[in-house]
Short mmCIF file of C-alpha atoms in Angstrom, two decimals:
data_model
loop_
_atom_site.label_atom_id
_atom_site.label_comp_id
_atom_site.label_asym_id
_atom_site.label_seq_id
_atom_site.Cartn_x
_atom_site.Cartn_y
_atom_site.Cartn_z
CA UNK X 1 -43.55 16.97 14.22
CA UNK X 2 -42.60 13.43 13.40
CA UNK X 3 -39.77 12.78 10.84
CA UNK X 4 -41.55 12.16 7.58
CA UNK X 5 -39.26 13.22 4.73
CA UNK X 6 -36.91 10.83 2.98
CA UNK X 7 -34.00 13.03 4.00
CA UNK X 8 -34.94 12.88 7.71
CA UNK X 9 -35.53 9.14 7.57
CA UNK X 10 -32.12 8.67 5.90
CA UNK X 11 -30.38 10.76 8.46
CA UNK X 12 -32.09 8.78 11.35
CA UNK X 13 -31.20 5.41 9.79
CA UNK X 14 -27.54 6.39 9.27
CA UNK X 15 -27.25 7.83 12.71
CA UNK X 16 -28.78 4.88 14.52
CA UNK X 17 -26.52 2.37 12.65
CA UNK X 18 -23.47 4.55 13.24
CA UNK X 19 -24.21 4.66 16.93
CA UNK X 20 -24.71 0.92 17.01
CA UNK X 21 -21.30 0.34 15.21
CA UNK X 22 -19.48 2.86 17.43
CA UNK X 23 -20.74 1.07 20.56
CA UNK X 24 -19.78 -2.35 19.11
CA UNK X 25 -16.31 -1.51 17.68
CA UNK X 26 -13.79 0.50 19.59
CA UNK X 27 -11.97 1.33 16.31
CA UNK X 28 -15.01 3.27 15.13
CA UNK X 29 -15.59 5.34 18.29
CA UNK X 30 -13.68 8.38 16.92
CA UNK X 31 -14.84 7.98 13.34
CA UNK X 32 -17.37 10.58 12.10
CA UNK X 33 -20.13 9.57 9.69
CA UNK X 34 -21.18 12.33 7.33
CA UNK X 35 -23.98 12.47 4.79
CA UNK X 36 -23.49 13.99 1.31
CA UNK X 37 -25.92 14.30 -1.49
CA UNK X 38 -23.78 13.02 -4.32
CA UNK X 39 -20.19 11.97 -4.67
CA UNK X 40 -17.90 14.61 -6.17
CA UNK X 41 -16.99 12.33 -9.00
CA UNK X 42 -17.60 8.88 -10.31
CA UNK X 43 -15.75 6.44 -12.56
CA UNK X 44 -17.57 4.89 -15.48
CA UNK X 45 -15.73 1.71 -14.90
CA UNK X 46 -16.84 1.28 -11.22
CA UNK X 47 -20.12 3.28 -11.28
CA UNK X 48 -21.47 5.79 -8.82
CA UNK X 49 -20.00 5.25 -5.28
CA UNK X 50 -22.52 4.93 -2.36
CA UNK X 51 -19.87 5.99 0.20
CA UNK X 52 -16.27 7.12 0.57
CA UNK X 53 -13.97 6.04 3.36
CA UNK X 54 -11.21 8.54 4.59
CA UNK X 55 -9.07 6.55 6.99
CA UNK X 56 -6.59 9.35 7.41
CA UNK X 57 -9.32 11.72 8.43
CA UNK X 58 -11.21 9.11 10.50
CA UNK X 59 -14.28 9.91 8.40
CA UNK X 60 -16.90 8.02 6.35
CA UNK X 61 -19.17 9.87 3.90
CA UNK X 62 -22.38 8.24 2.82
CA UNK X 63 -24.10 9.58 -0.31
CA UNK X 64 -27.82 9.78 0.08
CA UNK X 65 -29.04 9.99 -3.53
CA UNK X 66 -27.11 6.97 -4.90
CA UNK X 67 -28.10 4.92 -1.83
CA UNK X 68 -31.74 5.78 -2.06
CA UNK X 69 -32.18 5.82 -5.79
CA UNK X 70 -29.86 3.13 -7.05
CA UNK X 71 -30.55 0.51 -4.36
CA UNK X 72 -32.18 -2.62 -5.65
CA UNK X 73 -35.37 -3.23 -3.67
CA UNK X 74 -37.31 -6.41 -4.21
CA UNK X 75 -40.16 -4.87 -2.16
CA UNK X 76 -40.68 -1.15 -2.13
CA UNK X 77 -41.64 -0.42 1.45
CA UNK X 78 -40.15 1.44 4.50
CA UNK X 79 -38.53 -1.70 5.96
CA UNK X 80 -36.63 -2.49 2.75
CA UNK X 81 -35.66 1.08 2.05
CA UNK X 82 -34.18 1.26 5.53
CA UNK X 83 -32.32 -2.05 5.07
CA UNK X 84 -30.63 -0.62 1.88
CA UNK X 85 -29.41 2.37 4.01
CA UNK X 86 -28.22 0.26 6.77
CA UNK X 87 -26.49 -2.02 4.48
CA UNK X 88 -24.52 0.84 2.94
CA UNK X 89 -23.44 2.02 6.45
CA UNK X 90 -22.26 -1.49 7.34
CA UNK X 91 -20.38 -1.92 4.08
CA UNK X 92 -18.71 1.51 4.53
CA UNK X 93 -17.74 0.72 8.16
CA UNK X 94 -16.51 -2.77 7.10
CA UNK X 95 -14.29 -1.19 4.47
CA UNK X 96 -12.92 1.26 7.02
CA UNK X 97 -12.09 -1.65 9.29
CA UNK X 98 -10.98 -3.96 6.50
CA UNK X 99 -13.44 -6.56 7.58
CA UNK X 100 -16.46 -8.36 6.18
CA UNK X 101 -19.76 -6.47 6.83
CA UNK X 102 -21.35 -9.61 8.36
CA UNK X 103 -18.55 -9.55 11.02
CA UNK X 104 -19.74 -6.20 12.29
CA UNK X 105 -23.06 -7.12 13.75
CA UNK X 106 -23.68 -10.87 13.58
CA UNK X 107 -26.30 -10.71 16.35
CA UNK X 108 -28.22 -8.00 14.46
CA UNK X 109 -28.86 -10.39 11.59
CA UNK X 110 -29.34 -13.66 13.52
CA UNK X 111 -33.11 -13.88 12.75
CA UNK X 112 -32.86 -13.33 8.99
#
């Protein structure tokens, strides 16, 4: 059956962006992208994190519930929901690489 649940769509979006980034950036080839439901803790000063970067473990964890529920959509449709997810993956990978997210895939956003 086709992927229809929000969880399945989230997993698919994260996986496709992670593969794109791994193919584009050699430094990310051995980095694993994991999906968690919620972060283990949050700081009232900084809010609820959308992801955690573990450089020493070569791992990035993206938190599904904060990304899906706290993302600010100006239009509530599938395209914009996916863009929020993809944006979180790009920001997490950029933090891992200590780069700007726009540097990671400039060709991907050329038409926007």
